[in-house]
Short mmCIF file of C-alpha atoms in Angstrom, two decimals:
data_model
loop_
_atom_site.label_atom_id
_atom_site.label_comp_id
_atom_site.label_asym_id
_atom_site.label_seq_id
_atom_site.Cartn_x
_atom_site.Cartn_y
_atom_site.Cartn_z
CA MET A 1 4.10 0.76 20.69
CA GLU A 2 5.06 3.77 18.13
CA MET A 3 6.91 1.76 15.77
CA LYS A 4 9.79 3.78 13.77
CA LYS A 5 11.99 2.63 10.97
CA GLY A 6 15.25 0.80 12.98
CA LYS A 7 13.09 -0.85 15.79
CA LEU A 8 13.13 -4.31 14.13
CA GLY A 9 14.17 -6.22 16.99
CA ALA A 10 11.12 -4.72 19.00
CA LEU A 11 9.11 -5.17 16.25
CA PHE A 12 9.78 -9.02 15.86
CA ALA A 13 10.02 -9.67 19.15
CA THR A 14 5.95 -9.42 19.20
CA THR A 15 5.21 -10.80 16.01
CA SER A 16 3.83 -13.63 14.78
CA ILE A 17 3.06 -14.92 11.52
CA ALA A 18 0.04 -17.10 10.06
CA LEU A 19 -0.86 -17.94 6.25
CA ALA A 20 -3.70 -20.03 6.68
CA LEU A 21 -6.70 -20.14 4.64
CA GLY A 22 -7.89 -16.51 5.45
CA ALA A 23 -5.35 -15.33 7.69
CA THR A 24 -3.06 -12.63 7.41
CA VAL A 25 0.09 -11.30 9.65
CA ALA A 26 -0.88 -10.54 12.82
CA PHE A 27 1.62 -8.05 14.63
CA ALA A 28 1.08 -5.93 17.46
CA ASP A 29 -0.34 -2.50 16.82
CA THR A 30 -1.54 -3.23 13.58
CA ILE A 31 -5.13 -3.98 12.07
CA GLN A 32 -6.47 -5.52 8.93
CA VAL A 33 -7.74 -3.09 6.08
CA ASP A 34 -11.10 -4.50 5.92
CA LYS A 35 -11.60 -4.71 9.75
CA GLY A 36 -11.91 -1.04 10.43
CA GLY A 37 -14.61 0.55 12.79
CA ASP A 38 -17.63 2.78 11.74
CA ILE A 39 -16.77 6.68 11.53
CA ALA A 40 -20.29 7.24 12.86
CA ALA A 41 -18.66 7.38 16.47
CA LEU A 42 -16.11 9.51 15.41
CA CYS A 43 -17.94 12.36 13.32
CA GLY A 44 -18.41 14.89 16.47
CA ASP A 45 -20.18 18.29 15.57
CA LYS A 46 -17.71 20.69 14.42
CA PRO A 47 -18.55 21.66 10.45
CA THR A 48 -15.27 19.91 8.88
CA ARG A 49 -13.79 20.87 5.72
CA VAL A 50 -11.36 18.04 4.34
CA ALA A 51 -8.73 18.10 1.75
CA LEU A 52 -6.27 15.27 0.29
CA VAL A 53 -3.11 16.03 -1.32
CA ASP A 54 -1.31 13.26 -3.35
CA GLY A 55 2.09 13.62 -4.62
CA TYR A 56 1.19 11.39 -7.87
CA GLY A 57 -2.02 11.27 -9.20
CA GLY A 58 -4.44 10.29 -12.51
CA ASP A 59 -4.15 6.24 -12.16
CA THR A 60 -6.97 3.99 -11.19
CA TRP A 61 -5.82 3.35 -8.08
CA ARG A 62 -5.44 7.18 -6.71
CA LYS A 63 -9.13 7.51 -8.32
CA ILE A 64 -10.14 4.70 -6.25
CA THR A 65 -8.42 6.20 -3.10
CA GLU A 66 -9.92 9.17 -3.60
CA ALA A 67 -13.57 7.75 -4.13
CA GLU A 68 -12.89 5.53 -0.66
CA LEU A 69 -12.34 8.83 0.88
CA ARG A 70 -15.38 10.35 -0.31
CA ASP A 71 -17.19 7.51 0.80
CA GLU A 72 -15.85 7.21 4.06
CA ALA A 73 -16.56 11.24 4.80
CA SER A 74 -20.48 10.91 3.44
CA LYS A 75 -21.16 9.16 6.54
CA CYS A 76 -20.59 12.19 8.61
CA ALA A 77 -23.03 14.81 7.67
CA ASN A 78 -21.12 17.66 9.40
CA ILE A 79 -18.09 17.00 6.67
CA THR A 80 -19.04 19.52 4.75
CA GLU A 81 -16.30 19.60 1.78
CA VAL A 82 -13.85 17.27 0.46
CA ALA A 83 -11.38 18.71 -1.68
CA TYR A 84 -8.62 16.96 -3.82
CA ALA A 85 -5.61 18.11 -5.44
CA GLU A 86 -2.06 16.17 -6.76
CA ALA A 87 1.00 17.59 -7.21
CA GLY A 88 1.89 15.74 -10.55
CA GLY A 89 5.16 14.51 -8.78
CA ASP A 90 6.43 17.86 -7.70
CA PRO A 91 7.54 18.05 -4.23
CA GLN A 92 7.84 21.93 -4.61
CA ASN A 93 4.04 21.26 -5.72
CA TYR A 94 3.03 19.52 -2.94
CA ALA A 95 4.16 21.43 -0.39
CA SER A 96 2.38 24.70 -1.99
CA LEU A 97 -0.99 22.64 -2.26
CA ILE A 98 -0.98 21.76 1.73
CA ASN A 99 0.36 25.62 1.93
CA GLY A 100 -3.05 26.73 0.08
CA TYR A 101 -5.36 24.06 1.73
CA THR A 102 -4.00 25.69 4.89
CA ALA A 103 -4.59 29.15 3.86
CA GLN A 104 -7.87 28.76 3.11
CA GLY A 105 -8.95 27.53 6.38
CA TYR A 106 -9.29 23.60 5.80
CA ASP A 107 -9.76 21.60 9.13
CA ILE A 108 -8.19 18.56 8.13
CA ILE A 109 -5.47 18.09 5.42
CA LEU A 110 -4.68 13.95 4.27
CA ALA A 111 -1.23 13.90 2.45
CA PHE A 112 -0.28 10.66 1.05
CA THR A 113 3.50 10.43 2.14
CA ASP A 114 4.74 10.26 -1.46
CA PHE A 115 7.79 12.11 -0.94
CA GLY A 116 8.68 10.85 2.68
CA ASP A 117 10.26 12.99 5.34
CA ALA A 118 11.29 15.22 2.99
CA ALA A 119 7.99 17.29 3.09
CA LEU A 120 8.09 17.45 6.87
CA PRO A 121 8.45 21.21 6.85
CA ALA A 122 5.36 21.39 4.75
CA TYR A 123 3.20 19.26 7.41
CA ARG A 124 4.74 20.95 10.24
CA SER A 125 3.55 24.23 8.95
CA ALA A 126 0.05 23.26 8.45
CA PHE A 127 0.19 21.88 11.99
CA GLU A 128 1.61 24.73 13.85
CA ALA A 129 -1.32 26.94 11.93
CA GLY A 130 -3.92 24.83 13.46
CA VAL A 131 -4.62 22.12 10.69
CA THR A 132 -5.22 18.59 11.78
CA MET A 133 -2.52 17.70 9.30
CA VAL A 134 -2.27 13.73 8.62
CA PRO A 135 0.48 12.31 6.25
CA TYR A 136 -0.69 8.87 5.95
CA PHE A 137 0.45 5.76 4.05
CA GLY A 138 4.22 6.03 4.85
CA ASN A 139 5.79 5.26 8.45
CA ILE A 140 7.60 8.98 8.43
CA SER A 141 9.40 10.46 11.23
CA GLY A 142 8.56 13.51 13.02
CA GLU A 143 6.52 13.59 16.23
CA ALA A 144 2.59 13.35 16.38
CA GLY A 145 1.96 16.74 18.27
CA THR A 146 4.73 18.52 16.88
CA ASP A 147 5.14 18.07 13.46
CA TYR A 148 1.62 16.51 12.55
CA ALA A 149 -1.58 15.82 14.05
CA VAL A 150 -1.07 11.55 13.95
CA ASN A 151 0.48 9.47 11.02
CA PRO A 152 -1.31 6.17 10.07
CA TYR A 153 0.48 4.34 7.94
CA GLN A 154 0.77 0.72 6.08
CA ASP A 155 2.75 -1.50 7.98
CA SER A 156 5.31 -2.36 5.20
CA ILE A 157 7.68 -4.10 7.58
CA ALA A 158 4.74 -6.57 8.43
CA ILE A 159 3.99 -7.20 4.87
CA GLY A 160 7.57 -7.80 4.04
CA ALA A 161 7.53 -10.05 7.06
CA GLN A 162 4.45 -11.81 5.77
CA PHE A 163 5.84 -12.04 2.26
CA ALA A 164 8.93 -13.80 3.06
CA ASP A 165 7.25 -16.55 5.13
CA TRP A 166 4.74 -17.25 1.89
CA THR A 167 7.49 -17.48 0.01
CA GLY A 168 9.34 -19.63 2.07
CA LYS A 169 6.76 -22.26 2.39
CA ALA A 170 5.75 -21.96 -1.51
CA LEU A 171 9.30 -23.07 -2.37
CA GLY A 172 9.66 -25.47 0.68
CA GLY A 173 12.10 -23.14 2.35
CA LYS A 174 14.80 -23.59 -0.33
CA GLY A 175 15.25 -21.08 -3.48
CA ASN A 176 16.67 -17.73 -4.66
CA VAL A 177 14.44 -14.82 -4.28
CA LEU A 178 14.47 -10.91 -4.97
CA MET A 179 12.41 -8.12 -4.33
CA LEU A 180 11.12 -5.19 -6.38
CA GLY A 181 10.66 -1.78 -4.98
CA GLY A 182 9.89 1.75 -6.19
CA PRO A 183 12.24 4.64 -6.73
CA ALA A 184 15.58 5.09 -5.00
CA GLY A 185 15.32 5.82 -1.48
CA ALA A 186 11.62 5.02 -1.01
CA ALA A 187 10.73 4.85 2.44
CA SER A 188 8.29 2.28 2.16
CA SER A 189 10.02 -0.18 -0.23
CA GLN A 190 13.16 -0.13 2.30
CA ASP A 191 10.75 -1.19 5.23
CA PHE A 192 9.36 -3.86 2.85
CA MET A 193 12.92 -5.01 2.01
CA ASN A 194 13.76 -4.55 6.00
CA GLY A 195 10.83 -6.86 6.79
CA PHE A 196 11.31 -9.00 4.04
CA LYS A 197 15.09 -9.59 5.07
CA GLU A 198 13.86 -10.38 8.76
CA GLY A 199 11.21 -12.76 7.59
CA LEU A 200 13.54 -14.93 5.71
CA LYS A 201 16.11 -15.24 8.73
CA ALA A 202 13.70 -18.45 9.17
CA TYR A 203 14.48 -19.72 5.97
CA PRO A 204 18.32 -19.97 5.64
CA GLU A 205 18.25 -21.94 2.31
CA LEU A 206 16.52 -19.28 0.63
CA LYS A 207 19.10 -17.30 -0.94
CA LEU A 208 18.46 -13.49 -1.42
CA LEU A 209 20.03 -12.49 -4.64
CA ASP A 210 20.39 -8.56 -3.99
CA GLU A 211 20.74 -7.37 -0.77
CA ASN A 212 18.76 -4.02 -1.62
CA TYR A 213 15.45 -3.52 -3.41
CA ILE A 214 15.41 -3.52 -7.43
CA VAL A 215 14.66 0.12 -8.49
CA THR A 216 11.63 0.16 -10.57
CA ASN A 217 10.14 3.65 -9.96
CA TRP A 218 6.63 1.89 -9.63
CA ASN A 219 6.88 2.23 -13.27
CA PRO A 220 5.94 -0.75 -15.41
CA ALA A 221 8.37 -0.03 -18.34
CA ASP A 222 11.06 0.52 -16.15
CA ALA A 223 10.30 -2.64 -13.95
CA GLN A 224 10.26 -4.98 -17.19
CA LYS A 225 13.42 -3.68 -17.98
CA ALA A 226 14.91 -4.10 -14.54
CA THR A 227 13.69 -7.80 -14.64
CA ALA A 228 14.96 -8.33 -18.18
CA GLY A 229 18.26 -7.45 -16.24
CA LEU A 230 17.94 -9.48 -13.62
CA ILE A 231 17.25 -12.83 -16.17
CA ALA A 232 20.12 -11.81 -17.61
CA GLN A 233 21.98 -11.69 -14.44
CA TYR A 234 20.87 -14.59 -12.51
CA PRO A 235 20.39 -17.94 -13.98
CA GLN A 236 17.98 -18.91 -11.45
CA ILE A 237 15.22 -16.49 -9.73
CA ASP A 238 12.31 -18.83 -7.56
CA ALA A 239 10.64 -15.79 -6.14
CA ILE A 240 9.91 -12.44 -6.79
CA ALA A 241 8.72 -10.20 -3.94
CA SER A 242 7.18 -6.82 -5.25
CA ASP A 243 5.23 -3.77 -3.56
CA TYR A 244 2.85 -2.82 -5.80
CA GLY A 245 1.23 -4.88 -8.35
CA VAL A 246 1.83 -2.57 -11.42
CA THR A 247 5.54 -4.05 -11.10
CA SER A 248 4.85 -7.83 -10.10
CA LEU A 249 2.36 -7.26 -13.52
CA ALA A 250 5.89 -6.28 -15.62
CA ALA A 251 8.00 -8.81 -14.16
CA THR A 252 5.30 -11.49 -14.95
CA LYS A 253 5.54 -10.11 -18.34
CA ALA A 254 8.93 -10.57 -18.88
CA PHE A 255 9.54 -13.51 -18.28
CA LEU A 256 6.85 -14.91 -20.43
CA GLN A 257 8.13 -12.62 -23.22
CA ALA A 258 11.77 -14.66 -22.27
CA GLY A 259 10.43 -17.71 -22.34
CA LEU A 260 10.87 -18.72 -19.32
CA PRO A 261 8.94 -19.99 -16.27
CA VAL A 262 7.12 -17.47 -13.99
CA PRO A 263 8.65 -17.87 -10.59
CA ALA A 264 6.60 -17.46 -7.28
CA MET A 265 5.22 -13.74 -7.30
CA SER A 266 3.66 -12.19 -4.11
CA SER A 267 2.65 -8.38 -4.29
CA ILE A 268 0.13 -6.01 -2.89
CA ALA A 269 -2.00 -3.30 -4.81
CA THR A 270 -2.48 -5.86 -7.64
CA SER A 271 -4.39 -4.69 -10.46
CA ASN A 272 -7.06 -5.98 -12.71
CA GLU A 273 -5.63 -7.33 -15.37
CA TYR A 274 -2.75 -8.96 -13.41
CA ASN A 275 -5.18 -10.61 -11.76
CA CYS A 276 -6.90 -11.69 -15.05
CA MET A 277 -3.83 -13.17 -16.73
CA TYR A 278 -3.25 -15.12 -13.44
CA LEU A 279 -6.62 -16.77 -13.89
CA LYS A 280 -6.20 -17.34 -17.49
CA ALA A 281 -2.96 -18.99 -16.70
CA LYS A 282 -4.32 -20.97 -13.97
CA ALA A 283 -7.48 -22.08 -16.47
CA ASP A 284 -4.88 -23.01 -19.58
CA GLY A 285 -2.91 -24.94 -16.74
CA THR A 286 0.09 -22.67 -16.67
CA PRO A 287 -0.17 -20.86 -13.47
CA TRP A 288 2.61 -19.73 -10.99
CA LYS A 289 2.58 -19.54 -7.42
CA TYR A 290 1.00 -16.28 -6.41
CA LEU A 291 -0.01 -14.39 -3.44
CA ALA A 292 -1.91 -10.97 -3.81
CA LEU A 293 -2.57 -8.92 -0.30
CA ASP A 294 -4.65 -6.25 -1.11
CA GLY A 295 -7.37 -3.67 0.15
CA SER A 296 -4.52 -0.64 0.21
CA THR A 297 -7.23 2.02 -1.36
CA ALA A 298 -8.95 1.44 1.82
CA ASP A 299 -6.03 3.01 4.30
CA VAL A 300 -7.55 6.06 3.21
CA ARG A 301 -10.63 5.66 5.67
CA PHE A 302 -8.17 4.57 8.47
CA ALA A 303 -6.54 8.01 8.19
CA MET A 304 -9.81 10.12 7.44
CA ARG A 305 -10.84 8.25 11.11
CA GLN A 306 -7.88 8.94 12.57
CA ALA A 307 -8.17 12.96 11.28
CA MET A 308 -11.63 13.23 12.52
CA ALA A 309 -10.61 11.90 16.12
CA LYS A 310 -8.12 14.42 16.68
CA PHE A 311 -10.07 17.52 15.05
CA GLN A 312 -13.17 16.33 17.09
CA GLY A 313 -11.54 15.85 20.29
CA LEU A 314 -12.84 12.26 20.51
CA GLU A 315 -11.00 9.32 21.44
CA ILE A 316 -10.27 6.32 19.00
CA THR A 317 -9.06 2.80 19.83
CA GLU A 318 -7.55 2.02 16.27
CA PRO A 319 -4.26 1.31 16.02
CA LEU A 320 -1.42 3.16 13.42
CA GLY A 321 -0.26 0.49 11.39
CA VAL A 322 -2.83 -1.14 8.89
CA VAL A 323 -2.12 -4.24 6.81
CA PRO A 324 -3.48 -5.58 3.87
CA TYR A 325 -5.95 -8.79 3.32
CA VAL A 326 -5.51 -12.00 1.47
CA TYR A 327 -6.84 -11.42 -1.98
CA GLY A 328 -5.53 -14.14 -3.77
CA ASP A 329 -3.39 -16.99 -2.66
CA SER A 330 -2.38 -20.14 -5.08
CA GLU A 331 -1.64 -22.05 -1.82
CA THR A 332 -4.57 -22.15 -0.07
CA GLY A 333 -7.05 -21.93 -3.14
CA VAL A 334 -7.83 -18.26 -2.85
CA ASP A 335 -8.78 -16.92 -6.49
CA PRO A 336 -8.43 -12.85 -6.98
CA LYS A 337 -11.23 -11.17 -9.04
CA CYS A 338 -11.11 -10.84 -12.57
CA SER A 339 -13.62 -8.31 -14.27
CA GLU A 340 -13.74 -7.93 -18.39
CA THR A 341 -15.15 -4.40 -18.00
CA ALA A 342 -13.02 -2.54 -15.36
CA PRO A 343 -9.78 -0.64 -16.67
CA PRO A 344 -6.59 -3.03 -16.77
CA ASP A 345 -5.05 -1.43 -13.95
CA ALA A 346 -8.58 -0.98 -11.50
CA ASP A 347 -8.18 -2.47 -8.06
CA LEU A 348 -10.82 -4.72 -7.43
CA SER A 349 -10.21 -5.27 -3.51
CA SER A 350 -11.35 -1.81 -3.15
CA LEU A 351 -13.98 -1.54 0.11
CA LEU A 352 -16.45 1.01 -2.13
CA PRO A 353 -19.59 -0.69 -2.70
CA GLU A 354 -19.89 -2.36 -6.03
CA ASP A 355 -22.15 0.30 -7.47
CA LYS A 356 -19.70 3.19 -6.99
CA LEU A 357 -16.92 1.19 -7.84
CA ASN A 358 -18.52 0.43 -11.03
CA ALA A 359 -19.79 4.02 -11.44
CA LEU A 360 -16.26 5.17 -11.21
CA PHE A 361 -15.14 3.20 -13.69
CA GLN A 362 -17.46 4.72 -16.01
CA GLN A 363 -16.23 8.37 -15.78
#
């Protein structure tokens, strides 16, 4: 099943959701991010040059992702180069970087789908020039074999549904809920919202206070300001789902600064600072209900394996859809990690070996 936006009916017809200890959402054609295969069988023998292009860069999450790619690529002796560039949030620069790596003869270009379908012309141009073009993370439009080689994606719809199920159980099936997303029009946030809404149907006494996700631009200042506005607008907020840990942290701070109890919080891609804050609150006897689904920096490993299979002409059995694993869950006693030496925005759920992760933090 190739899952694109608008196919919710078919998706949920083949869905089961389980949040028992150690479990994750089980969707057709998805795989948990920490359950991936060994790239060694996909290395092939053709010399390979790889480039990774980000639309935005500089934060620790992106640095860990780049390090995860280099770690995965190091397992193939015939990968002779891994290059990296980020576009500084400029879609035109993003396209120029892809064009530049194409002109330089790179065999594989992985591109984080920061700009969604707007980047399809750049992907198509690279693919038509003979590049194994692999946009990853967002489930974009277009057609594999025409617009790009393959599109591995984080299954935001599945995650949204999982958060809805956890929220329903954590609140006893009753309460007022909201979702925080990224920029206006962000495809992954909309997919997350679609899954969240669908999952909430199993809990008719959960009231979604806004039919749209709350725009935060994945920016802590914007998220904290938006949450302050929500607190002023709604007298009772029982749970907040978010598609980025930075915005969850900002929302939590807004409630604490307002002198209000923190609602049940569910998030992906959480940070060291947020998990340390939660564990301190738990130790102080003032925790909130909390679910952290993580490991998203390793999504790039799945993209690398899909890309190598395409370029080397080898078969791969991994599905295209990836879901995170349970990294923290107050309802089942799973505590996230906290490090006093790692950066505040570090994602400690990375699949990097600990020595490589610590070395990255020292740079």
